[in-house]
CSV table of N, CA and C in Angstrom, one decimal:
chain,number,residue,atom,x,y,z
A,440,MET,N,12.1,3.6,-12.3
A,440,MET,CA,12.9,3.6,-11.9
A,440,MET,C,14.0,4.2,-11.3
A,441,GLU,N,13.8,5.5,-11.3
A,441,GLU,CA,14.7,6.6,-10.9
A,441,GLU,C,14.3,6.8,-9.3
A,442,PHE,N,12.9,6.3,-9.0
A,442,PHE,CA,12.5,6.9,-7.4
A,442,PHE,C,12.4,5.1,-6.2
A,443,ALA,N,12.7,3.9,-7.3
A,443,ALA,CA,12.1,3.0,-6.4
A,443,ALA,C,13.5,2.4,-5.8
A,444,GLU,N,13.1,2.1,-4.7
A,444,GLU,CA,14.3,1.7,-3.6
A,444,GLU,C,14.2,0.7,-3.6
A,445,SER,N,15.1,0.2,-2.4
A,445,SER,CA,14.5,-1.2,-1.2
A,445,SER,C,13.9,-0.7,-0.3
A,446,ALA,N,12.7,-2.2,-0.1
A,446,ALA,CA,12.0,-1.9,1.5
A,446,ALA,C,12.6,-1.7,2.1
A,447,GLN,N,14.0,-2.6,2.9
A,447,GLN,CA,14.0,-2.8,3.9
A,447,GLN,C,15.5,-1.5,3.5
A,448,HIS,N,16.0,-1.5,3.2
A,448,HIS,CA,17.3,-0.4,3.1
A,448,HIS,C,17.7,1.1,2.6
A,449,GLY,N,15.9,1.0,2.0
A,449,GLY,CA,16.2,2.6,1.1
A,449,GLY,C,16.1,3.7,2.1
A,450,GLU,N,16.0,4.9,1.2
A,450,GLU,CA,15.8,6.2,2.1
A,450,GLU,C,14.6,6.7,2.9
A,451,SER,N,13.3,5.4,2.2
A,451,SER,CA,12.3,6.0,2.5
A,451,SER,C,12.2,5.3,4.0
A,452,PHE,N,12.3,4.3,3.8
A,452,PHE,CA,12.7,3.4,4.7
A,452,PHE,C,13.7,4.2,6.4
A,453,GLN,N,15.1,4.5,6.1
A,453,GLN,CA,15.5,5.0,7.0
A,453,GLN,C,14.7,5.5,7.4
A,454,LEU,N,14.1,7.1,6.5
A,454,LEU,CA,13.9,7.8,7.2
A,454,LEU,C,12.5,7.6,8.3
A,455,ILE,N,11.3,6.6,8.0
A,455,ILE,CA,10.2,5.9,8.8
A,455,ILE,C,10.7,5.4,10.3
A,456,SER,N,11.9,4.7,9.7
A,456,SER,CA,12.8,4.0,10.9
A,456,SER,C,12.9,4.8,12.3
A,457,GLU,N,13.1,5.3,11.9
A,457,GLU,CA,13.9,7.2,12.9
A,457,GLU,C,12.4,8.1,12.9
A,458,LEU,N,11.7,7.8,12.7
A,458,LEU,CA,10.1,8.8,13.4
A,458,LEU,C,9.2,8.0,13.8
A,459,ALA,N,9.7,6.5,13.3
A,459,ALA,CA,8.9,5.0,14.2
A,459,ALA,C,9.3,5.7,15.5
A,460,LYS,N,9.9,5.2,15.5
A,460,LYS,CA,11.4,4.9,16.7
A,460,LYS,C,11.4,6.4,17.8
A,461,ARG,N,11.5,7.9,16.7
A,461,ARG,CA,11.4,8.4,17.8
A,461,ARG,C,9.7,9.0,18.2
A,462,HIS,N,8.9,8.3,18.1
A,462,HIS,CA,7.7,9.1,18.2
A,462,HIS,C,7.2,7.3,18.6
A,463,ARG,N,8.0,6.4,18.9
A,463,ARG,CA,6.8,5.4,19.2
A,463,ARG,C,6.0,5.1,18.7
A,464,MET,N,5.9,4.8,17.2
A,464,MET,CA,4.2,4.7,16.9
A,464,MET,C,5.4,3.8,15.5
A,465,VAL,N,3.6,3.0,14.9
A,465,VAL,CA,3.9,2.1,13.9
A,465,VAL,C,3.1,2.7,12.6
A,466,ILE,N,4.3,2.5,11.2
A,466,ILE,CA,4.1,2.8,10.3
A,466,ILE,C,4.2,2.5,9.4
A,467,VAL,N,2.5,2.8,9.0
A,467,VAL,CA,2.6,2.0,7.5
A,467,VAL,C,3.0,3.3,6.6
A,468,SER,N,3.8,2.6,5.4
A,468,SER,CA,4.0,3.6,4.5
A,468,SER,C,3.9,2.8,3.1
A,469,PRO,N,3.8,3.6,2.1
A,469,PRO,CA,3.6,3.0,0.7
A,469,PRO,C,5.2,3.8,0.2
A,470,ILE,N,5.9,3.2,-0.5
A,470,ILE,CA,6.8,2.9,-0.9
A,470,ILE,C,6.9,2.2,-2.7
A,471,LEU,N,7.6,2.8,-3.3
A,471,LEU,CA,7.6,1.9,-5.1
A,471,LEU,C,8.9,1.3,-4.7
A,472,GLU,N,8.7,0.4,-4.8
A,472,GLU,CA,9.7,-1.1,-4.5
A,472,GLU,C,10.5,-1.2,-6.0
A,473,ARG,N,12.2,-1.6,-5.5
A,473,ARG,CA,13.2,-1.9,-6.7
A,473,ARG,C,13.4,-3.3,-6.1
A,474,ASP,N,13.2,-4.5,-7.1
A,474,ASP,CA,13.9,-5.5,-6.8
A,474,ASP,C,14.8,-6.0,-7.2
A,475,ASP,N,16.5,-5.6,-7.1
A,475,ASP,CA,17.3,-5.7,-8.7
A,475,ASP,C,17.5,-7.5,-9.0
A,476,LYS,N,17.1,-7.9,-8.0
A,476,LYS,CA,17.4,-9.6,-8.4
A,476,LYS,C,16.7,-9.7,-9.1
A,477,ARG,N,15.0,-9.5,-9.1
A,477,ARG,CA,14.4,-9.9,-10.4
A,477,ARG,C,14.0,-8.5,-11.8
A,478,SER,N,14.9,-7.3,-11.2
A,478,SER,CA,14.6,-6.3,-12.4
A,478,SER,C,13.4,-6.2,-12.7
A,479,THR,N,12.5,-5.8,-10.9
A,479,THR,CA,11.1,-5.4,-11.1
A,479,THR,C,11.0,-4.3,-10.2
A,480,ILE,N,9.9,-3.7,-10.8
A,480,ILE,CA,9.4,-2.7,-9.7
A,480,ILE,C,8.0,-3.0,-9.4
A,481,TRP,N,7.7,-3.0,-7.9
A,481,TRP,CA,6.4,-2.8,-7.1
A,481,TRP,C,5.8,-1.7,-6.8
A,482,ASN,N,4.4,-2.2,-6.1
A,482,ASN,CA,3.8,-0.7,-5.5
A,482,ASN,C,3.7,-1.6,-4.3
A,483,THR,N,4.1,-0.8,-3.3
A,483,THR,CA,4.8,-2.0,-1.9
A,483,THR,C,4.7,-1.0,-1.4
A,484,ALA,N,3.7,-1.4,0.2
A,484,ALA,CA,3.9,-0.8,1.6
A,484,ALA,C,4.1,-1.5,2.9
A,485,VAL,N,5.5,-0.6,3.2
A,485,VAL,CA,6.5,-0.9,4.2
A,485,VAL,C,6.0,-1.0,5.8
A,486,VAL,N,5.9,-1.6,6.5
A,486,VAL,CA,5.4,-1.6,7.9
A,486,VAL,C,6.2,-1.7,9.0
A,487,VAL,N,6.5,-0.7,9.8
A,487,VAL,CA,8.1,-0.6,10.5
A,487,VAL,C,7.3,-0.4,12.2
A,488,ASP,N,7.9,-1.0,13.1
A,488,ASP,CA,7.3,-1.3,14.3
A,488,ASP,C,7.8,0.1,15.1
A,489,GLN,N,7.1,0.1,16.3
A,489,GLN,CA,7.9,1.7,17.4
A,489,GLN,C,9.1,1.6,17.8
A,490,THR,N,9.7,0.5,17.3
A,490,THR,CA,11.5,0.7,18.0
A,490,THR,C,12.1,1.2,16.1
A,491,GLY,N,11.0,1.1,15.4
A,491,GLY,CA,12.3,1.6,14.2
A,491,GLY,C,12.3,0.2,13.5
A,492,ARG,N,12.1,-1.2,13.5
A,492,ARG,CA,12.3,-2.4,13.2
A,492,ARG,C,11.7,-2.5,11.5
A,493,TYR,N,11.9,-3.2,10.5
A,493,TYR,CA,11.5,-3.7,9.4
A,493,TYR,C,10.3,-4.8,10.1
A,494,MET,N,9.5,-4.3,9.8
A,494,MET,CA,8.5,-5.7,10.2
A,494,MET,C,8.0,-6.4,9.2
A,495,GLY,N,7.9,-5.9,8.0
A,495,GLY,CA,8.1,-6.7,6.5
A,495,GLY,C,7.1,-5.8,5.5
A,496,LYS,N,6.6,-6.4,4.3
A,496,LYS,CA,6.0,-5.1,3.7
A,496,LYS,C,4.8,-6.4,3.0
A,497,HIS,N,4.3,-5.4,2.2
A,497,HIS,CA,2.8,-6.1,1.4
A,497,HIS,C,3.3,-5.5,0.2
A,498,ARG,N,3.0,-6.3,-1.0
A,498,ARG,CA,3.0,-6.2,-2.5
A,498,ARG,C,1.8,-6.0,-3.3
A,499,LYS,N,1.6,-4.8,-3.8
A,499,LYS,CA,-0.1,-4.3,-4.3
A,499,LYS,C,-0.8,-6.4,-5.3
A,500,ASN,N,-1.4,-7.1,-5.2
A,500,ASN,CA,-1.2,-7.9,-5.6
A,500,ASN,C,-2.7,-7.4,-6.5
A,501,HIS,N,-3.3,-6.5,-6.8
A,501,HIS,CA,-4.5,-7.1,-7.6
A,501,HIS,C,-4.2,-5.4,-8.5
A,502,ILE,N,-3.5,-5.6,-10.4
A,502,ILE,CA,-3.2,-4.3,-10.6
A,502,ILE,C,-4.3,-3.8,-11.8
A,503,PRO,N,-4.6,-3.0,-11.2
A,503,PRO,CA,-5.8,-1.7,-12.5
A,503,PRO,C,-5.3,-2.3,-13.7
A,504,ARG,N,-6.3,-3.0,-15.1
A,504,ARG,CA,-6.3,-2.5,-16.8
A,504,ARG,C,-7.4,-2.5,-16.9
A,505,VAL,N,-7.7,-1.1,-16.8
A,505,VAL,CA,-9.1,-0.4,-17.5
A,505,VAL,C,-9.6,0.3,-18.2
A,506,GLY,N,-9.1,0.4,-19.6
A,506,GLY,CA,-8.6,1.0,-20.4
A,506,GLY,C,-7.1,1.3,-20.9
A,507,ASP,N,-7.1,2.8,-20.8
A,507,ASP,CA,-6.3,2.9,-21.3
A,507,ASP,C,-5.2,3.3,-19.8
A,508,PHE,N,-6.2,2.9,-18.6
A,508,PHE,CA,-4.8,2.8,-17.5
A,508,PHE,C,-4.4,1.6,-16.9
A,509,ASN,N,-3.4,1.7,-17.6
A,509,ASN,CA,-2.7,-0.1,-17.3
A,509,ASN,C,-2.0,0.1,-16.1
A,510,GLU,N,-1.4,0.0,-15.2
A,510,GLU,CA,-0.4,-0.1,-14.3
A,510,GLU,C,0.4,-1.0,-14.4
A,511,SER,N,0.4,-2.7,-15.5
A,511,SER,CA,0.9,-3.4,-15.4
A,511,SER,C,2.3,-3.0,-16.8
A,512,THR,N,2.3,-1.7,-17.1
A,512,THR,CA,3.2,-1.8,-17.8
A,512,THR,C,4.1,-1.1,-17.4
A,513,TYR,N,4.4,-1.1,-15.3
A,513,TYR,CA,4.8,-0.7,-15.0
A,513,TYR,C,5.2,-1.7,-13.3
A,514,TYR,N,4.3,-1.9,-12.9
A,514,TYR,CA,4.4,-3.0,-11.9
A,514,TYR,C,4.0,-4.7,-11.9
A,515,MET,N,4.3,-4.8,-11.3
A,515,MET,CA,3.5,-6.2,-11.5
A,515,MET,C,2.6,-6.4,-10.3
A,516,GLU,N,2.4,-7.7,-10.1
A,516,GLU,CA,1.0,-8.0,-9.3
A,516,GLU,C,2.0,-8.7,-8.1
A,517,GLY,N,1.3,-8.2,-7.1
A,517,GLY,CA,1.9,-8.6,-5.6
A,517,GLY,C,2.5,-10.4,-5.6
A,518,ASP,N,3.7,-10.3,-4.2
A,518,ASP,CA,3.4,-12.1,-4.6
A,518,ASP,C,4.0,-12.3,-3.0
A,519,THR,N,3.3,-11.3,-1.9
A,519,THR,CA,3.5,-11.8,-0.4
A,519,THR,C,2.2,-12.0,-0.1
A,520,GLY,N,1.2,-12.5,-0.8
A,520,GLY,CA,-0.3,-12.7,-0.3
A,520,GLY,C,-1.0,-11.9,0.2
A,521,HIS,N,-1.5,-12.2,1.6
A,521,HIS,CA,-2.1,-11.4,2.5
A,521,HIS,C,-1.5,-11.1,3.8
A,522,PRO,N,-0.7,-10.4,3.9
A,522,PRO,CA,0.0,-10.2,5.4
A,522,PRO,C,-0.4,-10.0,6.4
A,523,VAL,N,-0.4,-10.4,7.7
A,523,VAL,CA,-0.9,-9.2,9.0
A,523,VAL,C,-0.1,-9.0,9.8
A,524,PHE,N,0.0,-8.3,10.4
A,524,PHE,CA,1.1,-7.1,10.9
A,524,PHE,C,0.8,-7.4,12.5
A,525,ASP,N,1.3,-8.3,13.3
A,525,ASP,CA,0.8,-8.4,14.6
A,525,ASP,C,2.0,-7.3,15.6
A,526,THR,N,1.2,-6.4,16.0
A,526,THR,CA,2.2,-5.4,16.5
A,526,THR,C,1.8,-4.8,17.9
A,527,ILE,N,2.4,-3.7,18.4
A,527,ILE,CA,2.0,-2.9,19.8
A,527,ILE,C,0.7,-2.8,19.9
A,528,TYR,N,0.0,-2.5,18.9
A,528,TYR,CA,-1.3,-1.8,18.6
A,528,TYR,C,-2.6,-2.2,18.4
A,529,GLY,N,-2.1,-3.8,17.9
A,529,GLY,CA,-3.3,-4.8,17.4
A,529,GLY,C,-2.8,-6.1,15.9
A,530,LYS,N,-3.3,-6.3,15.3
A,530,LYS,CA,-3.0,-6.9,14.2
A,530,LYS,C,-3.4,-6.1,12.7
A,531,ILE,N,-2.1,-5.8,12.4
A,531,ILE,CA,-3.0,-5.0,10.9
A,531,ILE,C,-2.2,-5.4,9.8
A,532,ALA,N,-3.1,-5.2,8.4
A,532,ALA,CA,-2.8,-5.4,7.1
A,532,ALA,C,-2.9,-4.1,6.4
A,533,VAL,N,-2.4,-4.3,5.3
A,533,VAL,CA,-2.5,-3.2,3.8
A,533,VAL,C,-2.8,-3.8,2.3
A,534,ASN,N,-4.0,-3.5,2.5
A,534,ASN,CA,-5.0,-3.4,0.9
A,534,ASN,C,-5.0,-2.5,0.3
A,535,ILE,N,-3.8,-2.3,-0.9
A,535,ILE,CA,-3.2,-1.1,-1.3
A,535,ILE,C,-4.0,-1.0,-2.5
A,536,CYS,N,-4.4,-0.3,-2.6
A,536,CYS,CA,-5.2,1.2,-3.5
A,536,CYS,C,-6.4,0.1,-4.3
A,537,TYR,N,-6.0,0.0,-5.7
A,537,TYR,CA,-7.0,-1.0,-6.3
A,537,TYR,C,-7.3,-2.6,-5.6
A,538,GLY,N,-6.8,-2.6,-4.5
A,538,GLY,CA,-6.9,-4.0,-4.1
A,538,GLY,C,-8.9,-4.0,-3.2
A,539,ARG,N,-9.3,-2.5,-3.1
A,539,ARG,CA,-10.3,-2.2,-2.1
A,539,ARG,C,-11.7,-2.7,-3.3
A,540,HIS,N,-10.9,-3.0,-4.5
A,540,HIS,CA,-12.0,-3.5,-5.6
A,540,HIS,C,-12.9,-4.9,-5.2
A,541,HIS,N,-11.6,-5.2,-4.3
A,541,HIS,CA,-12.1,-6.7,-4.8
A,541,HIS,C,-12.5,-7.3,-3.4
A,542,PRO,N,-13.4,-7.5,-2.8
A,542,PRO,CA,-14.0,-8.0,-1.9
A,542,PRO,C,-13.3,-9.7,-1.3
A,543,LEU,N,-13.2,-10.2,-2.1
A,543,LEU,CA,-11.9,-11.4,-1.5
A,543,LEU,C,-10.7,-11.2,-1.0
A,544,ASN,N,-10.2,-10.2,-1.4
A,544,ASN,CA,-9.1,-9.1,-1.2
A,544,ASN,C,-9.5,-9.3,0.2
A,545,TRP,N,-10.6,-8.0,0.7
A,545,TRP,CA,-10.5,-7.4,2.0
A,545,TRP,C,-10.8,-9.0,3.1
A,546,MET,N,-11.2,-9.9,2.7
A,546,MET,CA,-11.8,-11.1,3.4
A,546,MET,C,-10.4,-12.1,3.4
A,547,MET,N,-9.4,-11.8,2.7
A,547,MET,CA,-8.1,-12.7,3.2
A,547,MET,C,-8.0,-12.0,4.5
A,548,PHE,N,-7.2,-10.6,4.1
A,548,PHE,CA,-6.8,-10.0,5.2
A,548,PHE,C,-7.7,-10.5,6.7
A,549,GLY,N,-9.0,-10.4,6.9
A,549,GLY,CA,-9.8,-10.9,7.5
A,549,GLY,C,-9.9,-12.1,8.2
A,550,LEU,N,-9.2,-13.4,7.5
A,550,LEU,CA,-9.1,-14.5,7.7
A,550,LEU,C,-8.0,-14.6,7.7
A,551,ASN,N,-6.6,-14.1,7.7
A,551,ASN,CA,-5.8,-14.4,8.0
A,551,ASN,C,-5.3,-13.6,9.6
A,552,GLY,N,-6.0,-13.2,10.1
A,552,GLY,CA,-6.6,-12.3,11.4
A,552,GLY,C,-6.0,-10.7,11.8
A,553,ALA,N,-6.3,-10.1,10.3
A,553,ALA,CA,-6.5,-8.6,10.8
A,553,ALA,C,-7.4,-8.3,11.5
A,554,GLU,N,-7.2,-7.5,12.0
A,554,GLU,CA,-8.1,-6.1,13.1
A,554,GLU,C,-8.2,-5.1,12.8
A,555,VAL,N,-7.3,-4.4,12.1
A,555,VAL,CA,-7.4,-3.0,11.2
A,555,VAL,C,-7.0,-3.4,9.4
A,556,VAL,N,-7.6,-2.9,8.8
A,556,VAL,CA,-6.9,-3.2,7.3
A,556,VAL,C,-7.0,-1.6,6.7
A,557,PHE,N,-5.2,-1.1,6.2
A,557,PHE,CA,-5.6,-0.1,6.1
A,557,PHE,C,-5.8,-0.3,4.2
A,558,ASN,N,-6.0,1.0,3.8
A,558,ASN,CA,-6.1,0.8,2.1
A,558,ASN,C,-5.4,2.1,2.0
A,559,PRO,N,-4.1,2.6,1.4
A,559,PRO,CA,-3.8,3.3,1.1
A,559,PRO,C,-4.0,3.2,-0.5
A,560,SER,N,-3.9,4.7,-0.8
A,560,SER,CA,-4.2,4.9,-2.7
A,560,SER,C,-3.9,6.0,-3.1
A,561,ALA,N,-4.4,6.2,-3.8
A,561,ALA,CA,-4.0,7.4,-5.0
A,561,ALA,C,-5.4,7.8,-6.0
A,562,THR,N,-6.4,7.8,-5.4
A,562,THR,CA,-7.5,7.7,-5.8
A,562,THR,C,-7.9,9.3,-6.1
A,563,VAL,N,-8.4,9.1,-7.4
A,563,VAL,CA,-8.6,11.0,-7.8
A,563,VAL,C,-10.8,11.2,-8.8
A,564,GLY,N,-10.8,12.0,-7.8
A,564,GLY,CA,-12.0,12.5,-8.9
A,564,GLY,C,-13.1,11.4,-9.0
A,565,LYS,N,-13.7,11.0,-11.1
A,565,LYS,CA,-14.7,10.1,-10.7
A,565,LYS,C,-14.2,8.6,-11.0
A,566,LEU,N,-13.0,8.4,-11.3
A,566,LEU,CA,-12.1,7.4,-11.3
A,566,LEU,C,-12.8,6.7,-10.1
A,567,SER,N,-12.8,6.6,-9.9
A,567,SER,CA,-13.4,5.8,-8.2
A,567,SER,C,-13.1,5.9,-7.0
A,568,GLU,N,-12.8,7.3,-6.3
A,568,GLU,CA,-13.6,8.1,-5.3
A,568,GLU,C,-14.6,8.0,-4.8
A,569,PRO,N,-15.7,7.9,-5.3
A,569,PRO,CA,-17.2,7.6,-5.1
A,569,PRO,C,-17.3,6.9,-4.2
A,570,LEU,N,-16.1,5.1,-5.0
A,570,LEU,CA,-17.0,4.3,-4.5
A,570,LEU,C,-15.7,3.6,-3.3
A,571,TRP,N,-15.0,4.4,-2.8
A,571,TRP,CA,-14.1,4.6,-2.2
A,571,TRP,C,-14.3,4.0,-0.6
A,572,GLY,N,-15.2,5.0,0.3
A,572,GLY,CA,-15.8,5.3,1.3
A,572,GLY,C,-17.0,4.4,1.4
A,573,ILE,N,-17.6,3.6,0.4
A,573,ILE,CA,-18.6,2.5,0.4
A,573,ILE,C,-18.0,1.0,0.7
A,574,GLU,N,-16.8,0.8,0.0
A,574,GLU,CA,-16.0,-0.4,0.2
A,574,GLU,C,-15.4,-0.3,1.3
A,575,ALA,N,-14.9,0.5,1.6
A,575,ALA,CA,-13.9,0.5,2.7
A,575,ALA,C,-15.1,-0.3,4.3
A,576,ARG,N,-16.0,1.1,4.4
A,576,ARG,CA,-17.3,0.0,5.3
A,576,ARG,C,-17.5,-1.1,4.8
A,577,ASN,N,-18.2,-1.5,4.0
A,577,ASN,CA,-18.4,-2.6,3.4
A,577,ASN,C,-17.4,-3.9,4.2
A,578,ALA,N,-15.7,-2.7,3.9
A,578,ALA,CA,-15.5,-4.5,4.2
A,578,ALA,C,-14.8,-4.5,6.0
A,579,ALA,N,-15.4,-3.4,6.0
A,579,ALA,CA,-15.3,-3.3,7.8
A,579,ALA,C,-16.5,-4.2,8.1
A,580,ILE,N,-17.9,-4.0,7.7
A,580,ILE,CA,-18.7,-4.7,8.3
A,580,ILE,C,-19.0,-6.4,8.2
A,581,ALA,N,-18.5,-6.4,7.0
A,581,ALA,CA,-18.7,-7.9,5.9
A,581,ALA,C,-17.3,-9.1,7.3
A,582,ASN,N,-16.3,-8.1,7.2
A,582,ASN,CA,-14.9,-8.6,7.6
A,582,ASN,C,-15.3,-8.8,9.2
A,583,HIS,N,-15.1,-7.8,10.3
A,583,HIS,CA,-15.2,-7.7,11.7
A,583,HIS,C,-14.2,-6.8,11.7
A,584,TYR,N,-13.4,-5.8,10.6
A,584,TYR,CA,-12.5,-5.3,11.7
A,584,TYR,C,-12.7,-3.6,11.1
A,585,PHE,N,-12.0,-2.9,11.5
A,585,PHE,CA,-11.6,-1.6,11.3
A,585,PHE,C,-11.4,-1.6,9.8
A,586,SER,N,-11.2,-0.9,8.9
A,586,SER,CA,-10.6,-0.3,7.8
A,586,SER,C,-10.4,1.5,7.6
A,587,VAL,N,-9.1,1.4,7.5
A,587,VAL,CA,-8.7,3.1,7.0
A,587,VAL,C,-8.6,3.8,6.0
A,588,GLY,N,-9.1,4.5,5.6
A,588,GLY,CA,-8.5,4.9,4.1
A,588,GLY,C,-7.4,5.6,4.4
A,589,ILE,N,-6.6,6.2,3.2
A,589,ILE,CA,-5.0,7.0,3.3
A,589,ILE,C,-5.1,7.6,1.9
A,590,ASN,N,-5.9,8.6,1.7
A,590,ASN,CA,-5.3,9.0,0.3
A,590,ASN,C,-4.7,9.5,-0.4
A,591,ARG,N,-4.1,10.3,-1.2
A,591,ARG,CA,-2.6,11.3,-1.5
A,591,ARG,C,-3.3,12.2,-0.7
A,592,VAL,N,-2.3,13.4,-0.8
A,592,VAL,CA,-2.6,14.6,0.0
A,592,VAL,C,-1.3,15.6,-1.1
A,593,GLY,N,-1.8,17.1,-1.0
A,593,GLY,CA,-0.7,17.8,-1.4
A,593,GLY,C,-0.8,18.0,-2.5
A,594,THR,N,-0.4,18.9,-3.4
A,594,THR,CA,-0.7,19.0,-4.3
A,594,THR,C,0.5,19.0,-5.6
A,595,GLU,N,-0.2,18.2,-7.0
A,595,GLU,CA,0.8,17.6,-8.0
A,595,GLU,C,0.8,19.2,-9.6
A,596,GLU,N,2.1,18.3,-10.1
A,596,GLU,CA,2.2,19.1,-11.3
A,596,GLU,C,2.8,18.3,-11.6
A,597,PHE,N,2.4,18.1,-13.1
A,597,PHE,CA,3.0,17.1,-13.8
A,597,PHE,C,3.3,18.2,-15.6
A,598,PRO,N,4.4,18.3,-15.6
A,598,PRO,CA,5.4,19.3,-16.6
A,598,PRO,C,5.2,19.0,-17.9
A,599,ASN,N,4.2,17.4,-18.4
A,599,ASN,CA,4.4,17.1,-19.9
A,599,ASN,C,2.9,16.5,-19.9
A,600,GLN,N,2.3,16.7,-21.3
A,600,GLN,CA,1.1,16.2,-21.4
A,600,GLN,C,0.9,14.4,-20.8
A,601,PHE,N,1.8,13.6,-21.1
A,601,PHE,CA,1.9,12.5,-21.0
A,601,PHE,C,1.0,12.2,-19.4
A,602,THR,N,1.8,12.8,-18.7
A,602,THR,CA,1.3,12.3,-17.1
A,602,THR,C,0.3,13.3,-16.8
A,603,ARG,N,-0.8,14.4,-17.3
A,603,ARG,CA,-1.5,14.5,-16.3
A,603,ARG,C,-2.5,14.1,-16.3
């Protein structure tokens, strides 16, 4: 909860809004969203237009429950459907992380008019990383749009055993 924030008014939005406006670019930014009305945490991607205006968000709609890897202990399934954002650069959508394993998820963005579907993720090692490129290429071919895979970068350190 400590790092969760409002999708439209949080610190992350304020920063990306400023950057989008300064560089005249559309930004898709994953955040940890806090919904105080429902006391819920969402894995969300915020879309900001080239003027810094909030265009909307997409909440992750497929939550992995694989063995002892169960994100449903802290995230809820999204309730935003399969939105497409009409930007000055084209119609874009965001298929968050685990959603890439579900072909019908990709299809719904295409049926809703997406020309480019971004897939931000935090994929590591042997878990599903080898499938990522295959799934993204297959989605692009099957749905007649471009797909863009975005994985985390940098170095992470986990101070206790539970978070390794």
